[in-house]
């Protein structure tokens, strides 16, 4: 069934009040799935998780200009509203908020916005200055606009694929005392291993094939981690660099919460505990990011 589409904040609030009242009496829950549209199976996994855990599910589709540095990148971002609504309807999403730019930023470019600080300046932040400030600003607005009520459970769903985005949203929620519970949904991959992304559609068949080296290198690290072997990141970097169509931007092993680099010699120290491997590369004209949680299994199960 096609979900109900709301284009103004006032419509969203009224529709939410109606849906939450209908879901009661008693404690109710709301799941929020923020997106920029151009939906794929990765977004479907967010919608599915939200549907399973909540009485009312609202998705948002807004291509947020604040998080694009390059106007060409903003123009090129795919807009596929009708197909997106079909997908969201298929997963039982109740409401979809599709605001205009004017509705989200009535005063034009917002003067006041959030700062992602040091955590937003590294990795993606180095390649996309201002991106995370814009992302946090819109996510804060969306969390605010869809807030159900003090007595309702409030959950918001984000993909593990955008690990730095997820870490920053978690940090924002903690630092600014938002009440939403942030739920991470595992990365969805193609059968060959490529992490799904709205940008994959811009890859040629040859580039899509070359891009598989990213997940292959991440898998290599995950296998070494689980066996408590030294990660030997250098050999994984060499594997990626051996693929001529791929230009590596960064490949690092970090703390999963703070994204600070881990202080151990990857080449010699047997891996223990938990970490996160982050990778970004340009394949043709497309920038791809991926990541892999690393978890030691000393029992070898
Ligand atoms: O991950 C995305 O699609 C966007 O960054 C988000 C969270 C919807 C904010 O615009």
PDB file of C-alpha atoms and ligand atoms in Angstrom:
ATOM      1  CA  UNK A   1       0.000   0.000   0.000  1.00  0.00           C
ATOM      2  CA  UNK A   2       1.291   3.504  -0.889  1.00  0.00           C
ATOM      3  CA  UNK A   3       2.199   5.238   2.365  1.00  0.00           C
ATOM      4  CA  UNK A   4       0.678   8.610   3.274  1.00  0.00           C
ATOM      5  CA  UNK A   5       2.930  11.434   2.052  1.00  0.00           C
ATOM      6  CA  UNK A   6       3.325  14.619   4.089  1.00  0.00           C
ATOM      7  CA  UNK A   7       5.156  17.642   2.758  1.00  0.00           C
ATOM      8  CA  UNK A   8       4.969  20.114   5.661  1.00  0.00           C
ATOM      9  CA  UNK A   9       6.034  19.877   9.292  1.00  0.00           C
ATOM     10  CA  UNK A  10       2.471  20.758  10.359  1.00  0.00           C
ATOM     11  CA  UNK A  11       1.052  17.879   8.280  1.00  0.00           C
ATOM     12  CA  UNK A  12       3.663  15.519   9.722  1.00  0.00           C
ATOM     13  CA  UNK A  13       2.835  16.444  13.318  1.00  0.00           C
ATOM     14  CA  UNK A  14      -0.922  16.056  12.717  1.00  0.00           C
ATOM     15  CA  UNK A  15      -0.498  12.682  10.975  1.00  0.00           C
ATOM     16  CA  UNK A  16       1.843  11.420  13.706  1.00  0.00           C
ATOM     17  CA  UNK A  17      -0.588  12.453  16.442  1.00  0.00           C
ATOM     18  CA  UNK A  18      -3.380  10.600  14.615  1.00  0.00           C
ATOM     19  CA  UNK A  19      -1.347   7.427  14.011  1.00  0.00           C
ATOM     20  CA  UNK A  20       0.046   7.291  17.552  1.00  0.00           C
ATOM     21  CA  UNK A  21      -3.417   7.791  19.041  1.00  0.00           C
ATOM     22  CA  UNK A  22      -4.746   4.977  16.846  1.00  0.00           C
ATOM     23  CA  UNK A  23      -1.876   2.710  17.975  1.00  0.00           C
ATOM     24  CA  UNK A  24      -2.788   3.218  21.661  1.00  0.00           C
ATOM     25  CA  UNK A  25      -4.088   2.978  24.310  1.00  0.00           C
ATOM     26  CA  UNK A  26      -1.016   2.084  26.336  1.00  0.00           C
ATOM     27  CA  UNK A  27       2.634   2.638  25.569  1.00  0.00           C
ATOM     28  CA  UNK A  28       3.295   3.211  21.876  1.00  0.00           C
ATOM     29  CA  UNK A  29       6.491   3.337  19.833  1.00  0.00           C
ATOM     30  CA  UNK A  30       7.633   5.303  16.815  1.00  0.00           C
ATOM     31  CA  UNK A  31      10.401   4.299  14.383  1.00  0.00           C
ATOM     32  CA  UNK A  32      12.016   7.007  12.250  1.00  0.00           C
ATOM     33  CA  UNK A  33      13.915   6.116   9.053  1.00  0.00           C
ATOM     34  CA  UNK A  34      15.683   9.192   7.652  1.00  0.00           C
ATOM     35  CA  UNK A  35      16.795   8.877   4.009  1.00  0.00           C
ATOM     36  CA  UNK A  36      17.710  10.970   1.008  1.00  0.00           C
ATOM     37  CA  UNK A  37      15.698   8.712  -1.311  1.00  0.00           C
ATOM     38  CA  UNK A  38      17.161   6.677  -4.209  1.00  0.00           C
ATOM     39  CA  UNK A  39      16.308   3.724  -2.026  1.00  0.00           C
ATOM     40  CA  UNK A  40      17.868   0.278  -2.313  1.00  0.00           C
ATOM     41  CA  UNK A  41      17.934  -2.926  -0.283  1.00  0.00           C
ATOM     42  CA  UNK A  42      20.041  -1.194   2.402  1.00  0.00           C
ATOM     43  CA  UNK A  43      17.206   1.263   3.080  1.00  0.00           C
ATOM     44  CA  UNK A  44      14.710  -1.584   2.882  1.00  0.00           C
ATOM     45  CA  UNK A  45      16.589  -3.227   5.769  1.00  0.00           C
ATOM     46  CA  UNK A  46      16.141  -0.029   7.822  1.00  0.00           C
ATOM     47  CA  UNK A  47      12.425   0.081   7.056  1.00  0.00           C
ATOM     48  CA  UNK A  48      12.074  -3.618   7.871  1.00  0.00           C
ATOM     49  CA  UNK A  49      13.821  -3.214  11.229  1.00  0.00           C
ATOM     50  CA  UNK A  50      11.705  -0.170  12.066  1.00  0.00           C
ATOM     51  CA  UNK A  51       8.503  -2.010  11.105  1.00  0.00           C
ATOM     52  CA  UNK A  52       9.397  -5.003  13.280  1.00  0.00           C
ATOM     53  CA  UNK A  53      10.124  -2.907  16.369  1.00  0.00           C
ATOM     54  CA  UNK A  54       7.519  -0.122  16.320  1.00  0.00           C
ATOM     55  CA  UNK A  55       3.783   0.606  16.218  1.00  0.00           C
ATOM     56  CA  UNK A  56       4.192   3.542  13.856  1.00  0.00           C
ATOM     57  CA  UNK A  57       6.910   3.962  11.227  1.00  0.00           C
ATOM     58  CA  UNK A  58       7.762   7.227   9.516  1.00  0.00           C
ATOM     59  CA  UNK A  59      10.397   7.558   6.801  1.00  0.00           C
ATOM     60  CA  UNK A  60      11.753  10.831   5.496  1.00  0.00           C
ATOM     61  CA  UNK A  61      13.055  11.622   2.013  1.00  0.00           C
ATOM     62  CA  UNK A  62      15.030  14.823   1.772  1.00  0.00           C
ATOM     63  CA  UNK A  63      18.157  15.460  -0.282  1.00  0.00           C
ATOM     64  CA  UNK A  64      19.828  17.741   2.229  1.00  0.00           C
ATOM     65  CA  UNK A  65      21.788  20.482   0.450  1.00  0.00           C
ATOM     66  CA  UNK A  66      23.760  21.270   3.639  1.00  0.00           C
ATOM     67  CA  UNK A  67      25.670  18.004   3.432  1.00  0.00           C
ATOM     68  CA  UNK A  68      26.841  18.406  -0.170  1.00  0.00           C
ATOM     69  CA  UNK A  69      29.985  20.477  -0.688  1.00  0.00           C
ATOM     70  CA  UNK A  70      29.912  20.245  -4.471  1.00  0.00           C
ATOM     71  CA  UNK A  71      26.730  21.596  -6.140  1.00  0.00           C
ATOM     72  CA  UNK A  72      27.283  19.170  -9.041  1.00  0.00           C
ATOM     73  CA  UNK A  73      27.177  16.253  -6.613  1.00  0.00           C
ATOM     74  CA  UNK A  74      23.893  17.604  -5.218  1.00  0.00           C
ATOM     75  CA  UNK A  75      22.409  17.922  -8.741  1.00  0.00           C
ATOM     76  CA  UNK A  76      23.631  14.470  -9.675  1.00  0.00           C
ATOM     77  CA  UNK A  77      22.104  12.805  -6.604  1.00  0.00           C
ATOM     78  CA  UNK A  78      19.378  10.472  -7.972  1.00  0.00           C
ATOM     79  CA  UNK A  79      15.749  11.475  -7.318  1.00  0.00           C
ATOM     80  CA  UNK A  80      13.381   8.504  -7.624  1.00  0.00           C
ATOM     81  CA  UNK A  81      10.378   9.487  -5.495  1.00  0.00           C
ATOM     82  CA  UNK A  82       7.675   7.248  -6.992  1.00  0.00           C
ATOM     83  CA  UNK A  83       9.878   4.126  -6.828  1.00  0.00           C
ATOM     84  CA  UNK A  84      10.926   5.076  -3.276  1.00  0.00           C
ATOM     85  CA  UNK A  85       7.310   5.364  -2.110  1.00  0.00           C
ATOM     86  CA  UNK A  86       6.569   1.977  -3.621  1.00  0.00           C
ATOM     87  CA  UNK A  87       9.484   0.411  -1.728  1.00  0.00           C
ATOM     88  CA  UNK A  88       8.520   2.058   1.585  1.00  0.00           C
ATOM     89  CA  UNK A  89       4.895   1.028   1.113  1.00  0.00           C
ATOM     90  CA  UNK A  90       6.047  -2.535   0.470  1.00  0.00           C
ATOM     91  CA  UNK A  91       7.722  -2.590   3.886  1.00  0.00           C
ATOM     92  CA  UNK A  92       4.661  -1.249   5.667  1.00  0.00           C
ATOM     93  CA  UNK A  93       5.940   2.270   6.373  1.00  0.00           C
ATOM     94  CA  UNK A  94       2.944   4.327   7.538  1.00  0.00           C
ATOM     95  CA  UNK A  95       4.030   7.883   6.773  1.00  0.00           C
ATOM     96  CA  UNK A  96       6.630   9.459   4.516  1.00  0.00           C
ATOM     97  CA  UNK A  97       7.763  13.025   5.104  1.00  0.00           C
ATOM     98  CA  UNK A  98       8.959  14.623   1.848  1.00  0.00           C
ATOM     99  CA  UNK A  99       9.627  18.284   2.658  1.00  0.00           C
ATOM    100  CA  UNK A 100      10.786  20.888   0.181  1.00  0.00           C
ATOM    101  CA  UNK A 101      14.015  22.764   0.771  1.00  0.00           C
ATOM    102  CA  UNK A 102      11.920  25.828   1.712  1.00  0.00           C
ATOM    103  CA  UNK A 103       9.998  23.765   4.296  1.00  0.00           C
ATOM    104  CA  UNK A 104      13.186  22.480   5.930  1.00  0.00           C
ATOM    105  CA  UNK A 105      15.111  25.734   5.762  1.00  0.00           C
ATOM    106  CA  UNK A 106      12.463  28.484   5.651  1.00  0.00           C
ATOM    107  CA  UNK A 107      15.039  31.213   6.242  1.00  0.00           C
ATOM    108  CA  UNK A 108      17.295  29.941   3.453  1.00  0.00           C
ATOM    109  CA  UNK A 109      20.778  28.697   4.428  1.00  0.00           C
ATOM    110  CA  UNK A 110      20.556  28.181   8.202  1.00  0.00           C
ATOM    111  CA  UNK A 111      22.861  30.475  10.113  1.00  0.00           C
ATOM    112  CA  UNK A 112      22.903  28.213  13.161  1.00  0.00           C
ATOM    113  CA  UNK A 113      23.958  24.614  12.582  1.00  0.00           C
ATOM    114  CA  UNK A 114      25.564  21.775  14.468  1.00  0.00           C
ATOM    115  CA  UNK A 115      29.275  21.152  14.487  1.00  0.00           C
ATOM    116  CA  UNK A 116      30.619  17.629  14.170  1.00  0.00           C
ATOM    117  CA  UNK A 117      33.853  18.722  15.861  1.00  0.00           C
ATOM    118  CA  UNK A 118      37.006  16.637  15.768  1.00  0.00           C
ATOM    119  CA  UNK A 119      35.142  13.399  15.036  1.00  0.00           C
ATOM    120  CA  UNK A 120      33.673  14.976  11.895  1.00  0.00           C
ATOM    121  CA  UNK A 121      36.956  16.379  10.619  1.00  0.00           C
ATOM    122  CA  UNK A 122      38.672  13.039  10.011  1.00  0.00           C
ATOM    123  CA  UNK A 123      38.162  10.371   7.310  1.00  0.00           C
ATOM    124  CA  UNK A 124      35.077  11.455   5.310  1.00  0.00           C
ATOM    125  CA  UNK A 125      35.345  14.928   6.845  1.00  0.00           C
ATOM    126  CA  UNK A 126      38.768  15.411   5.286  1.00  0.00           C
ATOM    127  CA  UNK A 127      37.423  14.663   1.822  1.00  0.00           C
ATOM    128  CA  UNK A 128      34.041  16.346   2.305  1.00  0.00           C
ATOM    129  CA  UNK A 129      34.516  19.448   4.480  1.00  0.00           C
ATOM    130  CA  UNK A 130      31.283  20.556   6.180  1.00  0.00           C
ATOM    131  CA  UNK A 131      29.478  17.331   5.215  1.00  0.00           C
ATOM    132  CA  UNK A 132      28.939  16.099   8.758  1.00  0.00           C
ATOM    133  CA  UNK A 133      27.895  19.504  10.124  1.00  0.00           C
ATOM    134  CA  UNK A 134      25.154  19.538   7.479  1.00  0.00           C
ATOM    135  CA  UNK A 135      24.227  15.904   8.126  1.00  0.00           C
ATOM    136  CA  UNK A 136      23.938  16.393  11.903  1.00  0.00           C
ATOM    137  CA  UNK A 137      21.923  19.585  11.428  1.00  0.00           C
ATOM    138  CA  UNK A 138      19.310  17.840   9.300  1.00  0.00           C
ATOM    139  CA  UNK A 139      19.204  14.693  11.459  1.00  0.00           C
ATOM    140  CA  UNK A 140      18.671  16.868  14.559  1.00  0.00           C
ATOM    141  CA  UNK A 141      15.821  18.669  12.784  1.00  0.00           C
ATOM    142  CA  UNK A 142      14.213  15.399  11.661  1.00  0.00           C
ATOM    143  CA  UNK A 143      14.494  13.853  15.136  1.00  0.00           C
ATOM    144  CA  UNK A 144      12.884  16.981  16.509  1.00  0.00           C
ATOM    145  CA  UNK A 145      10.080  17.143  13.927  1.00  0.00           C
ATOM    146  CA  UNK A 146       9.074  13.489  14.351  1.00  0.00           C
ATOM    147  CA  UNK A 147       9.371  13.433  18.176  1.00  0.00           C
ATOM    148  CA  UNK A 148       6.365  11.360  19.310  1.00  0.00           C
ATOM    149  CA  UNK A 149       5.810  12.359  22.982  1.00  0.00           C
ATOM    150  CA  UNK A 150       7.595  11.880  26.267  1.00  0.00           C
ATOM    151  CA  UNK A 151       5.787   8.619  27.046  1.00  0.00           C
ATOM    152  CA  UNK A 152       6.346   6.983  23.645  1.00  0.00           C
ATOM    153  CA  UNK A 153       9.396   4.885  22.754  1.00  0.00           C
ATOM    154  CA  UNK A 154      11.342   6.666  20.007  1.00  0.00           C
ATOM    155  CA  UNK A 155      13.811   4.825  17.767  1.00  0.00           C
ATOM    156  CA  UNK A 156      15.743   6.063  14.738  1.00  0.00           C
ATOM    157  CA  UNK A 157      17.395   3.736  12.206  1.00  0.00           C
ATOM    158  CA  UNK A 158      20.710   4.234  10.396  1.00  0.00           C
ATOM    159  CA  UNK A 159      22.926   1.926   8.349  1.00  0.00           C
ATOM    160  CA  UNK A 160      26.222   0.589   9.686  1.00  0.00           C
ATOM    161  CA  UNK A 161      27.532   1.234   6.144  1.00  0.00           C
ATOM    162  CA  UNK A 162      27.968   4.928   7.041  1.00  0.00           C
ATOM    163  CA  UNK A 163      29.980   4.155  10.166  1.00  0.00           C
ATOM    164  CA  UNK A 164      31.277   7.668  10.782  1.00  0.00           C
ATOM    165  CA  UNK A 165      27.799   9.137  10.311  1.00  0.00           C
ATOM    166  CA  UNK A 166      26.438   6.607  12.792  1.00  0.00           C
ATOM    167  CA  UNK A 167      29.177   7.344  15.354  1.00  0.00           C
ATOM    168  CA  UNK A 168      28.490  11.072  15.046  1.00  0.00           C
ATOM    169  CA  UNK A 169      24.722  10.700  15.402  1.00  0.00           C
ATOM    170  CA  UNK A 170      25.249   8.550  18.514  1.00  0.00           C
ATOM    171  CA  UNK A 171      27.592  11.204  19.903  1.00  0.00           C
ATOM    172  CA  UNK A 172      25.113  14.008  19.107  1.00  0.00           C
ATOM    173  CA  UNK A 173      22.285  12.156  20.832  1.00  0.00           C
ATOM    174  CA  UNK A 174      24.484  11.683  23.905  1.00  0.00           C
ATOM    175  CA  UNK A 175      26.010  15.167  23.960  1.00  0.00           C
ATOM    176  CA  UNK A 176      22.725  17.007  23.358  1.00  0.00           C
ATOM    177  CA  UNK A 177      20.422  14.665  25.375  1.00  0.00           C
ATOM    178  CA  UNK A 178      18.114  13.628  22.549  1.00  0.00           C
ATOM    179  CA  UNK A 179      15.680  10.954  23.684  1.00  0.00           C
ATOM    180  CA  UNK A 180      15.784   8.808  20.537  1.00  0.00           C
ATOM    181  CA  UNK A 181      17.367   5.383  20.719  1.00  0.00           C
ATOM    182  CA  UNK A 182      19.741   5.096  17.729  1.00  0.00           C
ATOM    183  CA  UNK A 183      19.567   1.666  16.083  1.00  0.00           C
ATOM    184  CA  UNK A 184      22.310   0.479  13.740  1.00  0.00           C
ATOM    185  CA  UNK A 185      21.321  -1.859  10.913  1.00  0.00           C
ATOM    186  CA  UNK A 186      24.045  -4.073   9.347  1.00  0.00           C
ATOM    187  CA  UNK A 187      25.365  -3.227   5.883  1.00  0.00           C
ATOM    188  CA  UNK A 188      23.544  -4.919   3.029  1.00  0.00           C
ATOM    189  CA  UNK A 189      25.800  -6.227   0.238  1.00  0.00           C
ATOM    190  CA  UNK A 190      25.382  -7.511  -3.291  1.00  0.00           C
ATOM    191  CA  UNK A 191      25.858 -11.271  -3.733  1.00  0.00           C
ATOM    192  CA  UNK A 192      29.486 -10.502  -4.723  1.00  0.00           C
ATOM    193  CA  UNK A 193      30.103  -8.393  -1.597  1.00  0.00           C
ATOM    194  CA  UNK A 194      29.770  -4.771  -2.787  1.00  0.00           C
ATOM    195  CA  UNK A 195      28.168  -2.631  -0.059  1.00  0.00           C
ATOM    196  CA  UNK A 196      24.905  -1.236  -1.442  1.00  0.00           C
ATOM    197  CA  UNK A 197      24.908   2.512  -2.027  1.00  0.00           C
ATOM    198  CA  UNK A 198      22.813   4.944  -4.052  1.00  0.00           C
ATOM    199  CA  UNK A 199      26.045   5.815  -5.871  1.00  0.00           C
ATOM    200  CA  UNK A 200      26.664   2.274  -7.165  1.00  0.00           C
ATOM    201  CA  UNK A 201      24.341   2.979 -10.113  1.00  0.00           C
ATOM    202  CA  UNK A 202      27.032   5.307 -11.506  1.00  0.00           C
ATOM    203  CA  UNK A 203      29.620   2.481 -11.733  1.00  0.00           C
ATOM    204  CA  UNK A 204      30.245   0.799 -15.088  1.00  0.00           C
ATOM    205  CA  UNK A 205      30.175  -3.024 -15.013  1.00  0.00           C
ATOM    206  CA  UNK A 206      33.984  -3.038 -15.084  1.00  0.00           C
ATOM    207  CA  UNK A 207      34.204  -0.536 -12.215  1.00  0.00           C
ATOM    208  CA  UNK A 208      31.626  -2.460 -10.150  1.00  0.00           C
ATOM    209  CA  UNK A 209      33.790  -5.530 -10.592  1.00  0.00           C
ATOM    210  CA  UNK A 210      36.956  -3.635  -9.598  1.00  0.00           C
ATOM    211  CA  UNK A 211      35.186  -2.173  -6.540  1.00  0.00           C
ATOM    212  CA  UNK A 212      34.824  -5.676  -5.076  1.00  0.00           C
ATOM    213  CA  UNK A 213      38.435  -5.404  -3.923  1.00  0.00           C
ATOM    214  CA  UNK A 214      37.240  -3.130  -1.082  1.00  0.00           C
ATOM    215  CA  UNK A 215      35.028  -5.742   0.563  1.00  0.00           C
ATOM    216  CA  UNK A 216      37.605  -8.423  -0.203  1.00  0.00           C
ATOM    217  CA  UNK A 217      40.288  -6.476   1.686  1.00  0.00           C
ATOM    218  CA  UNK A 218      37.911  -5.847   4.598  1.00  0.00           C
ATOM    219  CA  UNK A 219      37.003  -9.535   4.750  1.00  0.00           C
ATOM    220  CA  UNK A 220      40.677 -10.428   4.872  1.00  0.00           C
ATOM    221  CA  UNK A 221      41.081  -8.275   7.994  1.00  0.00           C
ATOM    222  CA  UNK A 222      37.929  -9.713   9.585  1.00  0.00           C
ATOM    223  CA  UNK A 223      39.251 -13.250   9.044  1.00  0.00           C
ATOM    224  CA  UNK A 224      42.617 -12.381  10.616  1.00  0.00           C
ATOM    225  CA  UNK A 225      40.864 -10.625  13.515  1.00  0.00           C
ATOM    226  CA  UNK A 226      38.612 -13.559  14.302  1.00  0.00           C
ATOM    227  CA  UNK A 227      41.650 -15.855  14.382  1.00  0.00           C
ATOM    228  CA  UNK A 228      43.511 -13.371  16.674  1.00  0.00           C
ATOM    229  CA  UNK A 229      46.300 -12.992  14.101  1.00  0.00           C
ATOM    230  CA  UNK A 230      48.153  -9.732  13.417  1.00  0.00           C
ATOM    231  CA  UNK A 231      45.937  -7.722  11.047  1.00  0.00           C
ATOM    232  CA  UNK A 232      48.784  -6.768   8.716  1.00  0.00           C
ATOM    233  CA  UNK A 233      46.877  -3.820   7.329  1.00  0.00           C
ATOM    234  CA  UNK A 234      49.726  -3.091   4.917  1.00  0.00           C
ATOM    235  CA  UNK A 235      49.089  -6.267   2.933  1.00  0.00           C
ATOM    236  CA  UNK A 236      45.364  -5.435   2.729  1.00  0.00           C
ATOM    237  CA  UNK A 237      46.254  -1.925   1.496  1.00  0.00           C
ATOM    238  CA  UNK A 238      48.546  -3.511  -1.116  1.00  0.00           C
ATOM    239  CA  UNK A 239      45.690  -5.730  -2.284  1.00  0.00           C
ATOM    240  CA  UNK A 240      43.457  -2.682  -2.878  1.00  0.00           C
ATOM    241  CA  UNK A 241      46.269  -0.769  -4.556  1.00  0.00           C
ATOM    242  CA  UNK A 242      46.893  -3.665  -6.938  1.00  0.00           C
ATOM    243  CA  UNK A 243      43.539  -2.892  -8.604  1.00  0.00           C
ATOM    244  CA  UNK A 244      44.282  -0.204 -11.244  1.00  0.00           C
ATOM    245  CA  UNK A 245      40.708   1.158 -11.431  1.00  0.00           C
ATOM    246  CA  UNK A 246      40.646   1.837  -7.677  1.00  0.00           C
ATOM    247  CA  UNK A 247      42.268   4.886  -6.086  1.00  0.00           C
ATOM    248  CA  UNK A 248      42.506   4.332  -2.357  1.00  0.00           C
ATOM    249  CA  UNK A 249      41.775   7.395  -0.170  1.00  0.00           C
ATOM    250  CA  UNK A 250      42.051   5.884   3.295  1.00  0.00           C
ATOM    251  CA  UNK A 251      42.108   2.460   4.922  1.00  0.00           C
ATOM    252  CA  UNK A 252      42.467   2.442   8.702  1.00  0.00           C
ATOM    253  CA  UNK A 253      41.685   0.386  11.777  1.00  0.00           C
ATOM    254  CA  UNK A 254      40.035   2.440  14.523  1.00  0.00           C
ATOM    255  CA  UNK A 255      38.167   2.260  17.805  1.00  0.00           C
ATOM    256  CA  UNK A 256      34.517   1.489  16.894  1.00  0.00           C
ATOM    257  CA  UNK A 257      33.051   4.258  19.114  1.00  0.00           C
ATOM    258  CA  UNK A 258      35.520   7.120  18.967  1.00  0.00           C
ATOM    259  CA  UNK A 259      37.007   6.286  15.536  1.00  0.00           C
ATOM    260  CA  UNK A 260      40.417   7.108  17.037  1.00  0.00           C
ATOM    261  CA  UNK A 261      43.291   5.110  15.488  1.00  0.00           C
ATOM    262  CA  UNK A 262      44.259   2.061  17.529  1.00  0.00           C
ATOM    263  CA  UNK A 263      47.654   2.156  19.139  1.00  0.00           C
ATOM    264  CA  UNK A 264      49.115  -1.206  18.251  1.00  0.00           C
ATOM    265  CA  UNK A 265      51.457  -2.519  15.650  1.00  0.00           C
ATOM    266  CA  UNK A 266      49.138  -4.117  13.132  1.00  0.00           C
ATOM    267  CA  UNK A 267      51.979  -6.080  11.599  1.00  0.00           C
ATOM    268  CA  UNK A 268      53.230  -7.874  14.714  1.00  0.00           C
ATOM    269  CA  UNK A 269      50.663  -7.713  17.509  1.00  0.00           C
ATOM    270  CA  UNK A 270      48.096 -10.526  17.545  1.00  0.00           C
ATOM    271  CA  UNK A 271      44.644  -8.950  17.271  1.00  0.00           C
ATOM    272  CA  UNK A 272      42.448  -8.901  20.358  1.00  0.00           C
ATOM    273  CA  UNK A 273      39.159  -7.292  21.341  1.00  0.00           C
ATOM    274  CA  UNK A 274      37.167  -5.227  18.892  1.00  0.00           C
ATOM    275  CA  UNK A 275      37.919  -2.658  16.204  1.00  0.00           C
ATOM    276  CA  UNK A 276      36.488  -1.190  13.041  1.00  0.00           C
ATOM    277  CA  UNK A 277      38.204  -1.077   9.648  1.00  0.00           C
ATOM    278  CA  UNK A 278      37.247   1.954   7.536  1.00  0.00           C
ATOM    279  CA  UNK A 279      37.947   2.264   3.832  1.00  0.00           C
ATOM    280  CA  UNK A 280      37.226   4.850   1.130  1.00  0.00           C
ATOM    281  CA  UNK A 281      38.251   4.847  -2.497  1.00  0.00           C
ATOM    282  CA  UNK A 282      37.449   6.430  -5.812  1.00  0.00           C
ATOM    283  CA  UNK A 283      36.420   3.977  -8.515  1.00  0.00           C
ATOM    284  CA  UNK A 284      36.181   5.872 -11.787  1.00  0.00           C
ATOM    285  CA  UNK A 285      34.266   9.031 -10.892  1.00  0.00           C
ATOM    286  CA  UNK A 286      32.460   7.418  -7.939  1.00  0.00           C
ATOM    287  CA  UNK A 287      33.575   7.699  -4.293  1.00  0.00           C
ATOM    288  CA  UNK A 288      32.781   4.574  -2.321  1.00  0.00           C
ATOM    289  CA  UNK A 289      33.045   3.935   1.411  1.00  0.00           C
ATOM    290  CA  UNK A 290      32.801   0.690   3.298  1.00  0.00           C
ATOM    291  CA  UNK A 291      33.716  -0.670   6.719  1.00  0.00           C
ATOM    292  CA  UNK A 292      33.956  -3.887   8.655  1.00  0.00           C
ATOM    293  CA  UNK A 293      33.636  -4.560  12.384  1.00  0.00           C
ATOM    294  CA  UNK A 294      36.613  -6.671  13.529  1.00  0.00           C
ATOM    295  CA  UNK A 295      36.078  -9.057  16.405  1.00  0.00           C
ATOM    296  CA  UNK A 296      38.614 -11.459  17.928  1.00  0.00           C
ATOM    297  CA  UNK A 297      37.376 -14.884  18.870  1.00  0.00           C
ATOM    298  CA  UNK A 298      39.997 -16.319  21.255  1.00  0.00           C
ATOM    299  CA  UNK A 299      37.905 -19.481  21.711  1.00  0.00           C
ATOM    300  CA  UNK A 300      38.089 -20.049  17.953  1.00  0.00           C
ATOM    301  CA  UNK A 301      34.382 -20.856  17.665  1.00  0.00           C
TER     302      UNK A 301
HETATM  303  O1  LIG B   1      22.458   8.605   5.248  1.00  0.00           O
HETATM  304  C1  LIG B   1      21.720   9.433   4.657  1.00  0.00           C
HETATM  305  O2  LIG B   1      20.989   9.095   3.733  1.00  0.00           O
HETATM  306  C2  LIG B   1      21.748  10.898   5.092  1.00  0.00           C
HETATM  307  O3  LIG B   1      23.023  11.284   5.485  1.00  0.00           O
HETATM  308  C3  LIG B   1      20.726  11.209   6.193  1.00  0.00           C
HETATM  309  C4  LIG B   1      21.034  10.471   7.470  1.00  0.00           C
HETATM  310  C5  LIG B   1      19.332  10.844   5.720  1.00  0.00           C
HETATM  311  C6  LIG B   1      20.738  12.712   6.500  1.00  0.00           C
HETATM  312  O4  LIG B   1      20.460  13.481   5.367  1.00  0.00           O
END
